[in-house]
């Protein structure tokens, strides 16, 4: 009986920690996307490049919202893809 209680508590703590880290990562992603959108408004680039960047930002936001409904393993994979796309966008804007 004690083993079951310990395993339950370990599972609960692990789940809470994973959820916390996922939420924190998602907030950081949204912050970075907002920063990129502000930079795009300030710099003068061709409209087609600006449209491509805005479409990419939209798809990143969609993936982030999709991650909210996914399983834990899928969330981590989706958020990793999103972070890679954000890094590419940041390099493109610089």
JSON list of C-alpha atoms in Angstrom, two decimals:
[
{"chain": "A", "resi": 1, "resn": "UNK", "atom": "CA", "xyz": [0.00, 0.00, 0.00]},
{"chain": "A", "resi": 2, "resn": "UNK", "atom": "CA", "xyz": [2.83, 2.40, 0.83]},
{"chain": "A", "resi": 3, "resn": "UNK", "atom": "CA", "xyz": [4.50, 1.67, -2.50]},
{"chain": "A", "resi": 4, "resn": "UNK", "atom": "CA", "xyz": [1.36, 2.66, -4.39]},
{"chain": "A", "resi": 5, "resn": "UNK", "atom": "CA", "xyz": [1.15, 5.92, -2.45]},
{"chain": "A", "resi": 6, "resn": "UNK", "atom": "CA", "xyz": [4.78, 6.73, -3.13]},
{"chain": "A", "resi": 7, "resn": "UNK", "atom": "CA", "xyz": [4.43, 5.97, -6.83]},
{"chain": "A", "resi": 8, "resn": "UNK", "atom": "CA", "xyz": [1.29, 8.09, -6.99]},
{"chain": "A", "resi": 9, "resn": "UNK", "atom": "CA", "xyz": [3.07, 11.03, -5.35]},
{"chain": "A", "resi": 10, "resn": "UNK", "atom": "CA", "xyz": [6.09, 10.67, -7.65]},
{"chain": "A", "resi": 11, "resn": "UNK", "atom": "CA", "xyz": [3.81, 10.60, -10.68]},
{"chain": "A", "resi": 12, "resn": "UNK", "atom": "CA", "xyz": [1.87, 13.60, -9.43]},
{"chain": "A", "resi": 13, "resn": "UNK", "atom": "CA", "xyz": [5.01, 15.63, -8.77]},
{"chain": "A", "resi": 14, "resn": "UNK", "atom": "CA", "xyz": [6.45, 14.70, -12.17]},
{"chain": "A", "resi": 15, "resn": "UNK", "atom": "CA", "xyz": [3.23, 15.71, -13.90]},
{"chain": "A", "resi": 16, "resn": "UNK", "atom": "CA", "xyz": [3.08, 19.05, -12.10]},
{"chain": "A", "resi": 17, "resn": "UNK", "atom": "CA", "xyz": [6.72, 19.79, -12.91]},
{"chain": "A", "resi": 18, "resn": "UNK", "atom": "CA", "xyz": [6.26, 18.91, -16.58]},
{"chain": "A", "resi": 19, "resn": "UNK", "atom": "CA", "xyz": [3.16, 21.09, -16.84]},
{"chain": "A", "resi": 20, "resn": "UNK", "atom": "CA", "xyz": [4.97, 24.00, -15.19]},
{"chain": "A", "resi": 21, "resn": "UNK", "atom": "CA", "xyz": [7.95, 23.75, -17.54]},
{"chain": "A", "resi": 22, "resn": "UNK", "atom": "CA", "xyz": [5.68, 23.51, -20.58]},
{"chain": "A", "resi": 23, "resn": "UNK", "atom": "CA", "xyz": [3.69, 26.58, -19.57]},
{"chain": "A", "resi": 24, "resn": "UNK", "atom": "CA", "xyz": [6.87, 28.55, -18.87]},
{"chain": "A", "resi": 25, "resn": "UNK", "atom": "CA", "xyz": [8.30, 27.56, -22.25]},
{"chain": "A", "resi": 26, "resn": "UNK", "atom": "CA", "xyz": [5.06, 28.55, -24.01]},
{"chain": "A", "resi": 27, "resn": "UNK", "atom": "CA", "xyz": [5.10, 32.00, -22.37]},
{"chain": "A", "resi": 28, "resn": "UNK", "atom": "CA", "xyz": [8.69, 32.51, -23.50]},
{"chain": "A", "resi": 29, "resn": "UNK", "atom": "CA", "xyz": [7.74, 31.49, -27.05]},
{"chain": "A", "resi": 30, "resn": "UNK", "atom": "CA", "xyz": [4.89, 34.02, -27.13]},
{"chain": "A", "resi": 31, "resn": "UNK", "atom": "CA", "xyz": [7.22, 36.71, -25.80]},
{"chain": "A", "resi": 32, "resn": "UNK", "atom": "CA", "xyz": [9.78, 35.99, -28.52]},
{"chain": "A", "resi": 33, "resn": "UNK", "atom": "CA", "xyz": [7.07, 36.02, -31.20]},
{"chain": "A", "resi": 34, "resn": "UNK", "atom": "CA", "xyz": [5.84, 39.40, -30.02]},
{"chain": "A", "resi": 35, "resn": "UNK", "atom": "CA", "xyz": [9.40, 40.75, -30.11]},
{"chain": "A", "resi": 36, "resn": "UNK", "atom": "CA", "xyz": [9.84, 39.48, -33.67]},
{"chain": "A", "resi": 37, "resn": "UNK", "atom": "CA", "xyz": [6.54, 41.06, -34.76]},
{"chain": "A", "resi": 38, "resn": "UNK", "atom": "CA", "xyz": [7.64, 44.41, -33.29]},
{"chain": "A", "resi": 39, "resn": "UNK", "atom": "CA", "xyz": [10.99, 44.20, -35.10]},
{"chain": "A", "resi": 40, "resn": "UNK", "atom": "CA", "xyz": [9.22, 43.44, -38.38]},
{"chain": "A", "resi": 41, "resn": "UNK", "atom": "CA", "xyz": [7.10, 46.56, -38.02]},
{"chain": "A", "resi": 42, "resn": "UNK", "atom": "CA", "xyz": [10.20, 48.71, -37.48]},
{"chain": "A", "resi": 43, "resn": "UNK", "atom": "CA", "xyz": [12.40, 47.43, -40.28]},
{"chain": "A", "resi": 44, "resn": "UNK", "atom": "CA", "xyz": [11.87, 48.16, -43.94]},
{"chain": "A", "resi": 45, "resn": "UNK", "atom": "CA", "xyz": [11.75, 44.92, -45.92]},
{"chain": "A", "resi": 46, "resn": "UNK", "atom": "CA", "xyz": [10.00, 43.78, -49.03]},
{"chain": "A", "resi": 47, "resn": "UNK", "atom": "CA", "xyz": [6.32, 42.94, -48.66]},
{"chain": "A", "resi": 48, "resn": "UNK", "atom": "CA", "xyz": [6.68, 39.34, -49.81]},
{"chain": "A", "resi": 49, "resn": "UNK", "atom": "CA", "xyz": [9.38, 38.66, -47.19]},
{"chain": "A", "resi": 50, "resn": "UNK", "atom": "CA", "xyz": [7.24, 40.36, -44.57]},
{"chain": "A", "resi": 51, "resn": "UNK", "atom": "CA", "xyz": [4.27, 38.17, -45.57]},
{"chain": "A", "resi": 52, "resn": "UNK", "atom": "CA", "xyz": [6.39, 35.02, -45.32]},
{"chain": "A", "resi": 53, "resn": "UNK", "atom": "CA", "xyz": [7.56, 35.99, -41.85]},
{"chain": "A", "resi": 54, "resn": "UNK", "atom": "CA", "xyz": [4.02, 36.80, -40.71]},
{"chain": "A", "resi": 55, "resn": "UNK", "atom": "CA", "xyz": [2.76, 33.46, -42.08]},
{"chain": "A", "resi": 56, "resn": "UNK", "atom": "CA", "xyz": [5.52, 31.66, -40.23]},
{"chain": "A", "resi": 57, "resn": "UNK", "atom": "CA", "xyz": [4.61, 33.45, -37.01]},
{"chain": "A", "resi": 58, "resn": "UNK", "atom": "CA", "xyz": [0.97, 32.47, -37.50]},
{"chain": "A", "resi": 59, "resn": "UNK", "atom": "CA", "xyz": [1.92, 28.83, -38.00]},
{"chain": "A", "resi": 60, "resn": "UNK", "atom": "CA", "xyz": [4.11, 28.92, -34.90]},
{"chain": "A", "resi": 61, "resn": "UNK", "atom": "CA", "xyz": [1.23, 30.30, -32.85]},
{"chain": "A", "resi": 62, "resn": "UNK", "atom": "CA", "xyz": [-1.02, 27.56, -34.24]},
{"chain": "A", "resi": 63, "resn": "UNK", "atom": "CA", "xyz": [1.50, 24.87, -33.30]},
{"chain": "A", "resi": 64, "resn": "UNK", "atom": "CA", "xyz": [1.82, 26.33, -29.82]},
{"chain": "A", "resi": 65, "resn": "UNK", "atom": "CA", "xyz": [-1.96, 26.24, -29.33]},
{"chain": "A", "resi": 66, "resn": "UNK", "atom": "CA", "xyz": [-2.01, 22.70, -30.72]},
{"chain": "A", "resi": 67, "resn": "UNK", "atom": "CA", "xyz": [0.59, 21.71, -28.14]},
{"chain": "A", "resi": 68, "resn": "UNK", "atom": "CA", "xyz": [-1.80, 22.68, -25.35]},
{"chain": "A", "resi": 69, "resn": "UNK", "atom": "CA", "xyz": [-4.12, 19.81, -26.33]},
{"chain": "A", "resi": 70, "resn": "UNK", "atom": "CA", "xyz": [-1.42, 17.24, -27.10]},
{"chain": "A", "resi": 71, "resn": "UNK", "atom": "CA", "xyz": [0.08, 14.55, -24.90]},
{"chain": "A", "resi": 72, "resn": "UNK", "atom": "CA", "xyz": [3.21, 15.34, -22.88]},
{"chain": "A", "resi": 73, "resn": "UNK", "atom": "CA", "xyz": [5.64, 13.74, -25.35]},
{"chain": "A", "resi": 74, "resn": "UNK", "atom": "CA", "xyz": [3.98, 15.47, -28.28]},
{"chain": "A", "resi": 75, "resn": "UNK", "atom": "CA", "xyz": [4.04, 18.82, -26.45]},
{"chain": "A", "resi": 76, "resn": "UNK", "atom": "CA", "xyz": [7.79, 18.64, -26.02]},
{"chain": "A", "resi": 77, "resn": "UNK", "atom": "CA", "xyz": [8.32, 17.72, -29.69]},
{"chain": "A", "resi": 78, "resn": "UNK", "atom": "CA", "xyz": [6.02, 20.50, -30.92]},
{"chain": "A", "resi": 79, "resn": "UNK", "atom": "CA", "xyz": [7.58, 23.11, -28.64]},
{"chain": "A", "resi": 80, "resn": "UNK", "atom": "CA", "xyz": [11.05, 22.03, -29.81]},
{"chain": "A", "resi": 81, "resn": "UNK", "atom": "CA", "xyz": [9.99, 22.57, -33.45]},
{"chain": "A", "resi": 82, "resn": "UNK", "atom": "CA", "xyz": [8.54, 25.95, -32.53]},
{"chain": "A", "resi": 83, "resn": "UNK", "atom": "CA", "xyz": [11.76, 27.02, -30.82]},
{"chain": "A", "resi": 84, "resn": "UNK", "atom": "CA", "xyz": [13.76, 26.04, -33.92]},
{"chain": "A", "resi": 85, "resn": "UNK", "atom": "CA", "xyz": [11.47, 28.13, -36.14]},
{"chain": "A", "resi": 86, "resn": "UNK", "atom": "CA", "xyz": [11.78, 31.10, -33.79]},
{"chain": "A", "resi": 87, "resn": "UNK", "atom": "CA", "xyz": [15.57, 30.89, -33.92]},
{"chain": "A", "resi": 88, "resn": "UNK", "atom": "CA", "xyz": [15.43, 30.88, -37.74]},
{"chain": "A", "resi": 89, "resn": "UNK", "atom": "CA", "xyz": [13.14, 33.91, -37.70]},
{"chain": "A", "resi": 90, "resn": "UNK", "atom": "CA", "xyz": [15.42, 35.76, -35.29]},
{"chain": "A", "resi": 91, "resn": "UNK", "atom": "CA", "xyz": [18.41, 35.06, -37.53]},
{"chain": "A", "resi": 92, "resn": "UNK", "atom": "CA", "xyz": [16.48, 36.20, -40.59]},
{"chain": "A", "resi": 93, "resn": "UNK", "atom": "CA", "xyz": [15.49, 39.48, -39.01]},
{"chain": "A", "resi": 94, "resn": "UNK", "atom": "CA", "xyz": [18.99, 40.30, -37.73]}
]
